[in-house]
XYZ file of C-alpha atoms in Angstrom:
489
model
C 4.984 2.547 8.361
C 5.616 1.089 5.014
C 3.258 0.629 2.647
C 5.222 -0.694 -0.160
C 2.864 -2.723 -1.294
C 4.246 -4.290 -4.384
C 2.550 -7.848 -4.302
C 4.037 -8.245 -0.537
C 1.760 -10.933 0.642
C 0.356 -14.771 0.206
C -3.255 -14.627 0.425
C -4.819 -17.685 1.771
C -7.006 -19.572 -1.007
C -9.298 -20.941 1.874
C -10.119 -17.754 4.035
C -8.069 -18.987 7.088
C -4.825 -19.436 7.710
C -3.422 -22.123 10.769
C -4.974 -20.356 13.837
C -8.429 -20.541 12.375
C -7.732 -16.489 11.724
C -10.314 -15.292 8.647
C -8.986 -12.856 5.708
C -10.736 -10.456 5.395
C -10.938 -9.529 8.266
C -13.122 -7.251 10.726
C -12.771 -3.564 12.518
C -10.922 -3.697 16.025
C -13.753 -3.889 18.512
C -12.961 -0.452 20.178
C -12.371 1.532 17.122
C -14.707 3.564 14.785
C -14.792 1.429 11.502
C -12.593 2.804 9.147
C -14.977 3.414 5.353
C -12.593 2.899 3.077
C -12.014 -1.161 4.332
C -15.032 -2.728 3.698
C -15.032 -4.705 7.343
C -17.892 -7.835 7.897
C -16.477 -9.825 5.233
C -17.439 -10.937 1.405
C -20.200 -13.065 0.117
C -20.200 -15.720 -2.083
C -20.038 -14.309 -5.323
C -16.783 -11.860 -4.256
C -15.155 -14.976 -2.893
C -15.918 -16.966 -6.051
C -14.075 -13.800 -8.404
C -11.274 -14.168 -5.650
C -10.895 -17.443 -6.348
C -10.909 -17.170 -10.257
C -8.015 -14.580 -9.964
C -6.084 -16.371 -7.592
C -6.269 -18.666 -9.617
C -3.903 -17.648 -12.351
C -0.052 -16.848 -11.884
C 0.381 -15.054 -8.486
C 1.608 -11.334 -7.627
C 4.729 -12.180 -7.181
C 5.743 -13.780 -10.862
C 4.895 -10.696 -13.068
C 5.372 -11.009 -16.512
C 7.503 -7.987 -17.940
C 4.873 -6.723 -20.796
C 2.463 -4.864 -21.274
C 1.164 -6.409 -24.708
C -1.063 -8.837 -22.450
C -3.052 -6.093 -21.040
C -2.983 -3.973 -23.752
C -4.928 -6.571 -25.897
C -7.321 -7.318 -23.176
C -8.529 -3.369 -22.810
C -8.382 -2.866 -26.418
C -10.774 -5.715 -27.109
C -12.992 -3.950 -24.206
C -13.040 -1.296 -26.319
C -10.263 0.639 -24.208
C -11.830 1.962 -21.220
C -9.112 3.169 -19.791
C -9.167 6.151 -22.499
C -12.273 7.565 -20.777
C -10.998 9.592 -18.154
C -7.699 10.911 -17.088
C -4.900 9.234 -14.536
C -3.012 10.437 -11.720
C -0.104 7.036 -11.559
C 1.943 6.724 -8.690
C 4.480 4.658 -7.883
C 7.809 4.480 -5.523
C 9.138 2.392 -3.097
C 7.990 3.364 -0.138
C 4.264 5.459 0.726
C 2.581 4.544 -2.570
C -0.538 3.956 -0.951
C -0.589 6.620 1.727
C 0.097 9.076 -1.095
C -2.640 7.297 -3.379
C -4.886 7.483 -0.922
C -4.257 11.359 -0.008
C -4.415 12.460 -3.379
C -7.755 10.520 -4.248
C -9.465 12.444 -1.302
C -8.133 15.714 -2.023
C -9.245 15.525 -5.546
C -12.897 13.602 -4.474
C -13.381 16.949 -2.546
C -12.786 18.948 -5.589
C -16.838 17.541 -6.527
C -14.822 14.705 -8.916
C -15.929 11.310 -8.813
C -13.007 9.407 -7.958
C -11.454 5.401 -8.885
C -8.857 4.470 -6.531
C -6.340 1.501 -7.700
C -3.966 0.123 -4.607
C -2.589 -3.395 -3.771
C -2.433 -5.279 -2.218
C -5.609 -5.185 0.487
C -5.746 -5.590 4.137
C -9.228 -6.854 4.439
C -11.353 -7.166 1.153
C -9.897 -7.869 -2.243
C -12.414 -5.041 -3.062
C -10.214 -2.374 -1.575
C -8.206 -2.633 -4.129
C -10.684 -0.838 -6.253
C -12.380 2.378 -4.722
C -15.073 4.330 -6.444
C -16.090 7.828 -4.991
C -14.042 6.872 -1.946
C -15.418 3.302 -1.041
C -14.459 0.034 -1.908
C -16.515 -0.998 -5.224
C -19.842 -2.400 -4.237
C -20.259 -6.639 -4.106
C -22.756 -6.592 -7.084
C -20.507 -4.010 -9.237
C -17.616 -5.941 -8.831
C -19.174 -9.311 -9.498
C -20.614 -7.895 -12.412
C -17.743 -6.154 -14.195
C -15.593 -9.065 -13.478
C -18.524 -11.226 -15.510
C -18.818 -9.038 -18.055
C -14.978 -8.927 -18.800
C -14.240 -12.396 -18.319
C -15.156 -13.349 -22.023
C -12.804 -11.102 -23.063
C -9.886 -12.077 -20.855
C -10.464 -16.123 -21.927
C -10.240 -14.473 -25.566
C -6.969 -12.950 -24.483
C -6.042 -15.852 -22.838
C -6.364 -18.295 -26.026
C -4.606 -15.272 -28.142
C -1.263 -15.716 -25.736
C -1.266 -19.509 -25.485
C -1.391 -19.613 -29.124
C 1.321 -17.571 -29.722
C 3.051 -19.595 -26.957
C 2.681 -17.184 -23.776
C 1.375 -17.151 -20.608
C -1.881 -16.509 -20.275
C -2.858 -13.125 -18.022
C -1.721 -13.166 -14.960
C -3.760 -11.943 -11.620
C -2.432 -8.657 -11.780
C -3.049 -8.198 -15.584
C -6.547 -9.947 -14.927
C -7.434 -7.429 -11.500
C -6.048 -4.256 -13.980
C -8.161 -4.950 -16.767
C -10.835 -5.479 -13.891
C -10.207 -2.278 -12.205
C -9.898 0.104 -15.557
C -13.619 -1.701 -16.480
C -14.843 -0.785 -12.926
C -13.431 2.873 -13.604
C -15.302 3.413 -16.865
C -18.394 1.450 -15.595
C -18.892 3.639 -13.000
C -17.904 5.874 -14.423
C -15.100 7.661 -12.763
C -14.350 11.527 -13.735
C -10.204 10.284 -12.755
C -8.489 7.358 -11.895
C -6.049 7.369 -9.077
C -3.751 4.324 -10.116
C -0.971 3.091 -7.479
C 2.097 1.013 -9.593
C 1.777 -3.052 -8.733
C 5.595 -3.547 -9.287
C 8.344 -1.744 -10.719
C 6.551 0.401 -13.397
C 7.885 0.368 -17.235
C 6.759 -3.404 -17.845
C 3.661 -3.282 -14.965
C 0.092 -3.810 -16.241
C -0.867 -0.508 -14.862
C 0.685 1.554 -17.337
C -1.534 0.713 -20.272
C -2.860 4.249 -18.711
C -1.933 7.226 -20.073
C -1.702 9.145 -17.174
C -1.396 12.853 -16.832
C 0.873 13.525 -13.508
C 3.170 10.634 -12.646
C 3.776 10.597 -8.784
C 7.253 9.149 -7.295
C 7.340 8.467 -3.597
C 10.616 7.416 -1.630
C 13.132 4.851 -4.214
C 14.712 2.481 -1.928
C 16.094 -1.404 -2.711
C 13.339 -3.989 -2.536
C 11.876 -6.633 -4.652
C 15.435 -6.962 -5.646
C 14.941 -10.158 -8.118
C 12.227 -8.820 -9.782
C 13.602 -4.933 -10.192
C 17.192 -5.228 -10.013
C 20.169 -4.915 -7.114
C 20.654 -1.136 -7.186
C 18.473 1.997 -6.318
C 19.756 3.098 -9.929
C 18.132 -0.085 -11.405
C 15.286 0.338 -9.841
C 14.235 3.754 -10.230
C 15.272 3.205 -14.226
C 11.970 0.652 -13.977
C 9.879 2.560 -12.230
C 10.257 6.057 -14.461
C 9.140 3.785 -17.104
C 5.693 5.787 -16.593
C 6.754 9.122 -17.501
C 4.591 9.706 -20.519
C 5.153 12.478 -22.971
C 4.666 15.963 -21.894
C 3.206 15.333 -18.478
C 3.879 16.599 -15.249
C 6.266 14.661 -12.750
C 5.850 15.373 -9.230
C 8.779 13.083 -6.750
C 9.305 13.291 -3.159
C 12.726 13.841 -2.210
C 15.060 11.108 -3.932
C 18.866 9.492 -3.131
C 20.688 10.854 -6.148
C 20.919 7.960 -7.879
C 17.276 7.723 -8.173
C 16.742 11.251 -9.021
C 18.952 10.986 -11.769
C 17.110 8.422 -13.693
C 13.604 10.625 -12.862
C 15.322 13.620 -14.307
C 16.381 11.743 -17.272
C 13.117 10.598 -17.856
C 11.235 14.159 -17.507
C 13.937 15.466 -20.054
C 13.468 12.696 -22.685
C 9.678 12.897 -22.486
C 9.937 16.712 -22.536
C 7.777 16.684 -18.934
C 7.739 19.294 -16.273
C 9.108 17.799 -13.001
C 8.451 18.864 -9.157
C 10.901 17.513 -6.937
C 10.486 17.430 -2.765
C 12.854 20.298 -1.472
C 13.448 22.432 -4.547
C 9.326 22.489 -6.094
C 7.267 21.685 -2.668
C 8.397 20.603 0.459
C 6.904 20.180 4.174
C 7.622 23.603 6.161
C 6.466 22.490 9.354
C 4.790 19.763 11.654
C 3.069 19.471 14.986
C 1.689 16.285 16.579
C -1.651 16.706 17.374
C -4.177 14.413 18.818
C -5.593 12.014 15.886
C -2.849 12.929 13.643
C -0.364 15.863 12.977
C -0.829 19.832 11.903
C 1.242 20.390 8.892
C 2.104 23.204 6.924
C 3.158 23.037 3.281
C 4.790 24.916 0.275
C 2.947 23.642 -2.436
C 4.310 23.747 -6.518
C 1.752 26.532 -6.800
C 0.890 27.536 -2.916
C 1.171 27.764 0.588
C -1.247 25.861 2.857
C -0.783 26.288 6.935
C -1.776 24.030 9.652
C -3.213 21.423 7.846
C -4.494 19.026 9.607
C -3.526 14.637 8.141
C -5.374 12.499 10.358
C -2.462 9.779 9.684
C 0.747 9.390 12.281
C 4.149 9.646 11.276
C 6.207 12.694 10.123
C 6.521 10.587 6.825
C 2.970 11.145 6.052
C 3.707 14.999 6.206
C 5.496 14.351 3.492
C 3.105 11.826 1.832
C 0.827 14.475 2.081
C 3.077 17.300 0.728
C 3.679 15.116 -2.294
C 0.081 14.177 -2.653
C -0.908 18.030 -2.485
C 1.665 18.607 -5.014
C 0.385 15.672 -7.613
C -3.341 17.765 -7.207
C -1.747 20.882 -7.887
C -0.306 19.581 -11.030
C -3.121 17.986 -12.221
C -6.092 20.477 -10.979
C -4.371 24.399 -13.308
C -1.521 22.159 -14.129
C 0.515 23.474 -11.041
C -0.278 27.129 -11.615
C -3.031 27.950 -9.638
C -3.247 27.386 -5.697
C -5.931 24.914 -4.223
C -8.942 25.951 -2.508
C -7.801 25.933 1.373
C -10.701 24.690 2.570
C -11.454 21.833 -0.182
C -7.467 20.890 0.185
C -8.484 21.375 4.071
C -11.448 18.416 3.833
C -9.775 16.386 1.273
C -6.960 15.531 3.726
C -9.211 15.681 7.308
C -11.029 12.625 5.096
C -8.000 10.415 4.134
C -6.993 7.190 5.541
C -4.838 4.861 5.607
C -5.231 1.545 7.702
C -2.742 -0.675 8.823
C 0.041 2.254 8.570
C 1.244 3.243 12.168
C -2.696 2.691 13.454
C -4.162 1.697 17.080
C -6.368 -0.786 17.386
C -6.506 -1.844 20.934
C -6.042 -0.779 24.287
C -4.954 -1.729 27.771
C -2.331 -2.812 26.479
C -2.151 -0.609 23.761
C -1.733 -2.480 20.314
C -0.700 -0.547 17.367
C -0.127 -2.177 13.375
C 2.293 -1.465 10.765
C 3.063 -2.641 7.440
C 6.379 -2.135 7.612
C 8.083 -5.076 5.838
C 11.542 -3.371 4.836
C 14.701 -1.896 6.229
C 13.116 1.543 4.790
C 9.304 1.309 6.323
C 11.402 -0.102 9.364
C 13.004 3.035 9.705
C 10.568 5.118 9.168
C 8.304 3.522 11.675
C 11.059 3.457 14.515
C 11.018 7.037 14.102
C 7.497 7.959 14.103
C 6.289 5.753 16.671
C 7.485 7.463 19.921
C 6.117 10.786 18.416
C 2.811 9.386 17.490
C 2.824 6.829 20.547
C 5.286 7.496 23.022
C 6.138 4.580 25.234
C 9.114 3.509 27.332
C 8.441 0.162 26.396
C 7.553 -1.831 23.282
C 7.107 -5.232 22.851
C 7.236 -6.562 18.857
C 4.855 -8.841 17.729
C 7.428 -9.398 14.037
C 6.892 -11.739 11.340
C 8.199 -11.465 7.839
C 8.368 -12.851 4.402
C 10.863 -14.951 3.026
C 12.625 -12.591 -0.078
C 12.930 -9.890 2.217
C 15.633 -8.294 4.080
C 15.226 -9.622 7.259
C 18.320 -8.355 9.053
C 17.953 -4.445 7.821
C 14.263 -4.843 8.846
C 15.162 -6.083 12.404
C 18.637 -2.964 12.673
C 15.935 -0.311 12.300
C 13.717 -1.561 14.684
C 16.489 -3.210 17.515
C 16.953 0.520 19.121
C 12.517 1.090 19.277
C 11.629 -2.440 20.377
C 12.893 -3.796 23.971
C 11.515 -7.472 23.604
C 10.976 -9.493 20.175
C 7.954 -12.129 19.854
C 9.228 -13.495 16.678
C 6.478 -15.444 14.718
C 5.346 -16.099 11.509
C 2.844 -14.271 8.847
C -0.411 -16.609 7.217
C 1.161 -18.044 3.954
C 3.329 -20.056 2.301
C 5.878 -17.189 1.612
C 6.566 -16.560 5.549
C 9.641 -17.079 6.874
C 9.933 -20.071 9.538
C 9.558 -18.375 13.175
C 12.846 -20.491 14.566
C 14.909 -18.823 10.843
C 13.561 -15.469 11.194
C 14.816 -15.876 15.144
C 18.453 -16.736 14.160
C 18.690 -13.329 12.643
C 16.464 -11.443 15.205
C 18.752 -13.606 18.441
C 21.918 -12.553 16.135
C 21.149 -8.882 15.999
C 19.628 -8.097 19.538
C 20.598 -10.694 22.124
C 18.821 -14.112 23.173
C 17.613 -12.741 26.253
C 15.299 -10.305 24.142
C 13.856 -12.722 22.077
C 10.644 -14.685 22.406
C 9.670 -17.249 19.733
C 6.104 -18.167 19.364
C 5.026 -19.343 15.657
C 1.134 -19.601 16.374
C 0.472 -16.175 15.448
C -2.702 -16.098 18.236
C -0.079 -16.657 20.521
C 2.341 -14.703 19.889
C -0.026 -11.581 20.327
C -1.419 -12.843 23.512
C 2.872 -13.520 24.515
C 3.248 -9.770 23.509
C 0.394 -8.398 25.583
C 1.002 -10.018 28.576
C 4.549 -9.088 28.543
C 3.687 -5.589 27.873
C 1.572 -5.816 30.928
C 4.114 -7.456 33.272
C 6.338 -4.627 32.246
C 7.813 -1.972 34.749
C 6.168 0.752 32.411
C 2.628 2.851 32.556
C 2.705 3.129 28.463
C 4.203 0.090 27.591
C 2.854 -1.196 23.990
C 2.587 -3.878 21.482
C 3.513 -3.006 17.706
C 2.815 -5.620 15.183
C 4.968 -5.400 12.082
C 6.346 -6.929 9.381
C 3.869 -7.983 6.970
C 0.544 -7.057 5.536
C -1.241 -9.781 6.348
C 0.055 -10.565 9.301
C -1.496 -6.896 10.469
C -4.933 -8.077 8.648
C -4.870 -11.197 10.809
C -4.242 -9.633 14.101
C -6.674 -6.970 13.458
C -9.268 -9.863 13.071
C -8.135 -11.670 16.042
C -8.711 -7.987 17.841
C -11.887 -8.037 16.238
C -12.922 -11.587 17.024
C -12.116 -10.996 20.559
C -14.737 -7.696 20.501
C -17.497 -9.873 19.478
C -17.239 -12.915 22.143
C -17.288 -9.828 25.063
């Protein structure tokens, strides 16, 4: 379920990881495509702008400042200035959420920039204009016309004996050009990591969105749900409106402290909006909700999971505050469209059948959770068998207790990259929380799937299933092996 997507994954440099797989990948072969991943692949000229941002320091060493990216947009001329920002970011659901709220404001007639990371398929998913992943030539083209200015920036911080910008600071500056280029009439901007020190919040953004605060990226954000939330409120600006889902105390406290010191209005989950009902339905879920400024019945979210009732209440709540500033209802039917029209792949979707195969990005004890209790609503099935492979930094053991109750047999492997955790390590803890006898190790990744299906099959069990979860792109890769498989029929 989780899409916590703060720099989760290694991307391969060389398109492939060990099993020949490609990233990015393609659509499952029995699935409508899904528009907002651009599926068939990138030419040339994206993979060579890949390549020049993998190039500098990767996602997961952010530099806490802002200075960096500051002096890159302001020697653009400071595009971000030209057109407001809805900036959300959170533990858990950031990109659900982001994704929500971009459609229900595109269907208000605004032209829309979507910011989210990191991407399934296409590094171009990470920037979305008018509710598509920017076009080959646009985003070749900004990131020439900008890279003079980020080598200028680059020679200003190694002089002064600094790092130069890192790919986050580099795709930022990138995606606020794109924005302005385009030009966008508002930004939706989802938080990289943390929030006070990330690149992002050059913006000045005029709702700040909080999803679920949990404990993750630990080394980078700190060791307590306190800490963390203290980081991320860092994007409160000045007489704004704040708009959380429900929070642990602890977390709630340090959002509340923020709205007072910035003299900001703030919405919380339970007391300013909340979910009052929701009923699976086929595709996705009917949901009714108390907005900040209305009430909206039977709405339907094409997404699974009662957590994305409540991405969408939250995400209903951040348009509110921004469209009459949370004092004037939405337009039913618009609200009604912008939310029929959201996605959100690789969160709790299908993408195969006989056996069924369904993909999560659940990669912590949190989006473990949640997933383990939306699957047998959205996909009931007396038996699952878990295709799981996870990074290294993360918490392997709470990831595998939320899921030991949902998933009857384990495939353990490993995720493409050099940050996966060995399939025989990640077993130890997987053997040490569920048994021996309902474990399965198979590294190869191609394997493992194939392990999963046919034991799903051999299974005394009409509806038994494979879930893949654990890492992002791990869920890319099998979704292009599902692909692959489509085209060779």
């Amino acid at each position: 379920m989780s899409d916590s997507n703060e720099h989760d994954d290694d991307r391969p440099t060389d398109g492939y990881d060990a099993d020949g797989i490609a990233i990015p990948v393609g659509p499952p072969a029995d699935t409508d495509p899904i528009e907002a991943v651009p599926y068939g692949g990138d030419d040339d000229e994206v993979r060579r702008v890949e390549a020049a941002l993998y190039a500098r320091i990767g996602e997961q060493a952010p530099e806490r400042r802002l200075t960096a990216t500051r002096r890159a947009v302001e020697l653009l001329g400071d595009p971000h200035l030209a057109y407001p920002v809805i900036h959300i970011t959170g533990t858990n659901g950031k990109t659900s959420t982001a994704r929500m709220t971009e459609s229900i404001v595109r269907a208000h007639g605004l032209r829309t920039g979507l910011m989210t990371s990191p991407h399934l398929v296409s590094i171009r998913e990470r920037i979305v204009v008018d509710g598509a992943p920017i076009a080959p030539d646009r985003f070749v083209e900004n990131w020439d016309d900008i890279t003079p200015i980020l080598e200028m920036t680059d020679a200003e911080l190694t002089a002064k004996g600094e790092l130069p910008l890192t790919f986050f600071e580099a795709l930022t500056v990138l995606a606020l050009a794109c924005f302005a280029e385009a030009p966008v009439d508002v930004a939706v901007i989802e938080v990289g990591m943390g929030g006070e020190w990330d690149s992002t919040n050059v913006v000045q953004s005029q709702v700040q969105v909080f999803t679920p605060i949990a404990i993750d990226h630990a080394k980078q954000l700190g060791n307590t749900v306190a800490e963390i939330a203290r980081t991320k409120s860092g994007i409160v600006k000045p007489s704004s409106a704040v708009v959380s889902s429900a929070q642990v105390p602890e977390a709630l406290a340090e959002l509340e402290r923020a709205a007072e010191l910035t003299e900001s209005t703030l919405a919380v989950e339970g007391d300013g909006f909340r979910v009052v009902d929701v009923t699976p339905a086929v595709g996705g879920q009917l949901v009714t909700v108390q907005g900040v400024a209305g009430r909206y019945d039977d709405l339907f979210v094409p997404l699974h999971g009662a957590y994305q009732a409540h991405n969408a209440a939250v995400a209903i709540a951040a348009v509110e505050s921004f469209i009459g500033r949370g004092t004037q209802p939405l337009d039913e039917d618009v609200l009604s469209e912008g939310l029929a029209g959201a996605t959100s792949p690789g969160r709790l979707q299908p993408i195969a059948q006989d056996p069924r195969v369904v993909v999560d990005a659940a990669h912590n004890p949190h989006g473990a959770k949640a997933l383990a209790e939306a699957l047998p609503v959205a996909f009931p099935s007396e038996h699952v068998v878990g295709v799981v492979g996870i990074l290294a930094d993360k918490d392997t053991r709470g990831f595998v207790r939320a899921l030991k109750d949902t998933v009857a047999t384990f495939v353990v492997t490993q995720p493409p990259g050099e940050r996966a955790l060995d399939a025989d390590a990640f077993a130890r803890v997987v053997v040490d929380e569920v048994g021996d006898e309902r474990v399965v190790v198979e590294p190869s990744l191609a394997q493992a799937l194939q392990e999963a299906r046919d034991l799903a099959d051999e299974a005394d069990a009409e509806d038994a299933m494979v879930l893949v979860a654990g890492s992002i792109v791990m869920v890319g890769a099998v979704m292009d092996l599902v692909h692959r498989e489509g085209e060779t029929k």
